[in-house]
Structure formats: structure tokens, C-alpha cells
N, CA, C and O atoms as a printed pandas DataFrame, in Angstrom:
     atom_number atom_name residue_name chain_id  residue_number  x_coord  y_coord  z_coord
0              1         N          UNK        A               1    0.847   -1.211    0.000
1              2        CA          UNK        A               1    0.000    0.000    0.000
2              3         C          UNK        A               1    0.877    1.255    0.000
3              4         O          UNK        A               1    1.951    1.320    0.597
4              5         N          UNK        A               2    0.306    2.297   -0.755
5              6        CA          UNK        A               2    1.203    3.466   -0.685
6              7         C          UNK        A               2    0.599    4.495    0.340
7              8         O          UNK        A               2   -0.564    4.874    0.481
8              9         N          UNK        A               3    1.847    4.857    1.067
9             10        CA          UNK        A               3    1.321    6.000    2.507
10            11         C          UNK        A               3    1.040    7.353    1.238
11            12         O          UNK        A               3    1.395    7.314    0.060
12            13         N          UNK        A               4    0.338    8.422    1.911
13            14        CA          UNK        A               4   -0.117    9.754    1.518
14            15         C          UNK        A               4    1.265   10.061    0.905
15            16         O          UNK        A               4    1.299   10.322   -0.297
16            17         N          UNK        A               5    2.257   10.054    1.527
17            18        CA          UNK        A               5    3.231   10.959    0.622
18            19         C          UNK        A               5    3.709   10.241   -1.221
19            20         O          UNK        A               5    3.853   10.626   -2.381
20            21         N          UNK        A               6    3.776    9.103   -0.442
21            22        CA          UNK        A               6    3.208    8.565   -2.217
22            23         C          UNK        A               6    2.580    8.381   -3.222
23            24         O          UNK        A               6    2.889    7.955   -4.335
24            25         N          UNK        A               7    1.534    8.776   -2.712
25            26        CA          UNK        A               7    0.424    8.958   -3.305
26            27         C          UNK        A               7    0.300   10.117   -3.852
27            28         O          UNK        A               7   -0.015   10.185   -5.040
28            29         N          UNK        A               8    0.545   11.367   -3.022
29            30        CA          UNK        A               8    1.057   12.643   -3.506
30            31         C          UNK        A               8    1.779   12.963   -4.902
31            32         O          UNK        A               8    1.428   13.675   -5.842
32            33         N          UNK        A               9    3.084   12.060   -4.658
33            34        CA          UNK        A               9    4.315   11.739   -5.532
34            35         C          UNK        A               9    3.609   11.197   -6.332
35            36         O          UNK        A               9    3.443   12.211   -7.011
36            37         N          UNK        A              10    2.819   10.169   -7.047
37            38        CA          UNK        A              10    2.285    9.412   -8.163
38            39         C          UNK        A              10    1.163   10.333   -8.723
39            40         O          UNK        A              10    0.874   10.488   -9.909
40            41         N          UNK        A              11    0.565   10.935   -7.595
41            42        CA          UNK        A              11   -0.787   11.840   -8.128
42            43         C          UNK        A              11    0.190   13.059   -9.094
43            44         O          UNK        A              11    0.262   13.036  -10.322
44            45         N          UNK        A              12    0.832   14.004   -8.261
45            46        CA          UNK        A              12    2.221   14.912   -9.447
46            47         C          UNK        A              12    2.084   14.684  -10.527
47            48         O          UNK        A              12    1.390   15.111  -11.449
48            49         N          UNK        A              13    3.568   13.190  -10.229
49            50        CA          UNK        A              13    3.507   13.071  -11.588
50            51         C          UNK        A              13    2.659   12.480  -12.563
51            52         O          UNK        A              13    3.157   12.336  -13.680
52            53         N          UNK        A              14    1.391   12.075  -12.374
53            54        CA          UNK        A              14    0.775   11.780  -13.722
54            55         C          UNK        A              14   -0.285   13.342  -13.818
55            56         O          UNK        A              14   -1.011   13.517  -14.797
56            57         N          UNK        A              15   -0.242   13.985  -13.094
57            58        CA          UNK        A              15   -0.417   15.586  -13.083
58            59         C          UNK        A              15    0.369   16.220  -14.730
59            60         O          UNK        A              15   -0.080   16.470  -15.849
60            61         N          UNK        A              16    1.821   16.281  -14.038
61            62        CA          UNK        A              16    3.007   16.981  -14.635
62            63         C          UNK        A              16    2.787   15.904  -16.187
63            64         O          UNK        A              16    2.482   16.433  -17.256
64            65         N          UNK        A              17    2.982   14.511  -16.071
65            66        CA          UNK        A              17    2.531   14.097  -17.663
66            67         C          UNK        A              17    1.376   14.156  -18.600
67            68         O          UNK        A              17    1.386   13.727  -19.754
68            69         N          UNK        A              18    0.037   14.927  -17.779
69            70        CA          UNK        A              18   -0.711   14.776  -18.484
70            71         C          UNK        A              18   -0.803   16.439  -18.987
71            72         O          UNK        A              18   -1.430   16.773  -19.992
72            73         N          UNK        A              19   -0.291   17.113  -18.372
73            74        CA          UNK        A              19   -0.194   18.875  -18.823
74            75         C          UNK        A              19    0.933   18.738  -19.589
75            76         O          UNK        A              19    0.818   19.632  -20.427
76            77         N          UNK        A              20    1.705   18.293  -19.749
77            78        CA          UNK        A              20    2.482   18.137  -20.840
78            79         C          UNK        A              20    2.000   17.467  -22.167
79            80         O          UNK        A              20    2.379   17.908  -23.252
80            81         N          UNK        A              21    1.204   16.451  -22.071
81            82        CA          UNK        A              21    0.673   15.871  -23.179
82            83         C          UNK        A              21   -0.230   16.914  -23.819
83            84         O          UNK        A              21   -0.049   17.315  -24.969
84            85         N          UNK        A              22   -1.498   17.461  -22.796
85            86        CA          UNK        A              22   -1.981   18.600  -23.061
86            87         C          UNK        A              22   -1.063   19.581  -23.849
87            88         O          UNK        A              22   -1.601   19.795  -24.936
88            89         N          UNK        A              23   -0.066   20.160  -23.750
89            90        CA          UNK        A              23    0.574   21.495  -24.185
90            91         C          UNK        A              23    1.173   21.155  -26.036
91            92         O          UNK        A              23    1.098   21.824  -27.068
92            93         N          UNK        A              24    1.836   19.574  -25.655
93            94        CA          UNK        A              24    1.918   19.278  -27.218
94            95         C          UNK        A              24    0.970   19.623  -28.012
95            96         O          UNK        A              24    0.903   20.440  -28.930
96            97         N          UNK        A              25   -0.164   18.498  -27.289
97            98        CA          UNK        A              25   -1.215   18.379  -28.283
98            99         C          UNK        A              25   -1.603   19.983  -28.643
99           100         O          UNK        A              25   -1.850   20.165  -29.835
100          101         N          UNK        A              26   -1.687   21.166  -27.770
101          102        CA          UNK        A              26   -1.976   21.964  -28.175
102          103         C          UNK        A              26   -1.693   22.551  -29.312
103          104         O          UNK        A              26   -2.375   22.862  -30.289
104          105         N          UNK        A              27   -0.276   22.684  -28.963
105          106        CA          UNK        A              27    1.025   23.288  -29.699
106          107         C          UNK        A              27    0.981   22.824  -30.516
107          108         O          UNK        A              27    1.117   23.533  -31.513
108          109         N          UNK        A              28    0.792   21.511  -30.712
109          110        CA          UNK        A              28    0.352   20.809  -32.363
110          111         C          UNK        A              28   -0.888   21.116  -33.277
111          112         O          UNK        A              28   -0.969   20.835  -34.473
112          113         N          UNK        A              29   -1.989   21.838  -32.392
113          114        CA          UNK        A              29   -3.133   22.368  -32.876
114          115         C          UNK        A              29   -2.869   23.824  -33.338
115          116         O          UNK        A              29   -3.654   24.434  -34.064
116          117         N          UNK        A              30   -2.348   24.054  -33.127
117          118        CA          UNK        A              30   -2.391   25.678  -33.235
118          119         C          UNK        A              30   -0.810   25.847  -33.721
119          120         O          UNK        A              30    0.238   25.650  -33.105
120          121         N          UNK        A              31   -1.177   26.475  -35.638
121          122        CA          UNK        A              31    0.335   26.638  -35.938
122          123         C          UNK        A              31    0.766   28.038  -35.117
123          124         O          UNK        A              31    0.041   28.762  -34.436
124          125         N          UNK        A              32    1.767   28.130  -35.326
125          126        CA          UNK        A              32    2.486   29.530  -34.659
126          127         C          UNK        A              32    3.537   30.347  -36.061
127          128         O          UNK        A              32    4.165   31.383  -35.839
């Protein structure tokens, strides 16, 4: 079982990877 602070840590990072996937995909939508 994972204590709160790990959970923390796993919640982040699939946080931090999914706003990144977000920003591609954006950035891929929208030429510049």
C-alpha cells in the first residue's frame, strides 16, 4: 500500500505528464 506521501508523488507526476501531453497536443493544434 502506498502512505499519503506517495500517493502525492504518483498523483504529481501523472499531473506533470498529463499537462504536458496537453501542451503538445496543443502546440500541435495551433500553428504559430
Amino acid at each position: 500500500m502506498l502512505n499519503a506521501d506517495g500517493l502525492f508523488l504518483v498523483g504529481a507526476l501523472v499531473l506533470l505528464f498529463a499537462a504536458e501531453d496537453h501542451l503538445i497536443f496543443i502546440s500541435l493544434l495551433t500553428p504559430t
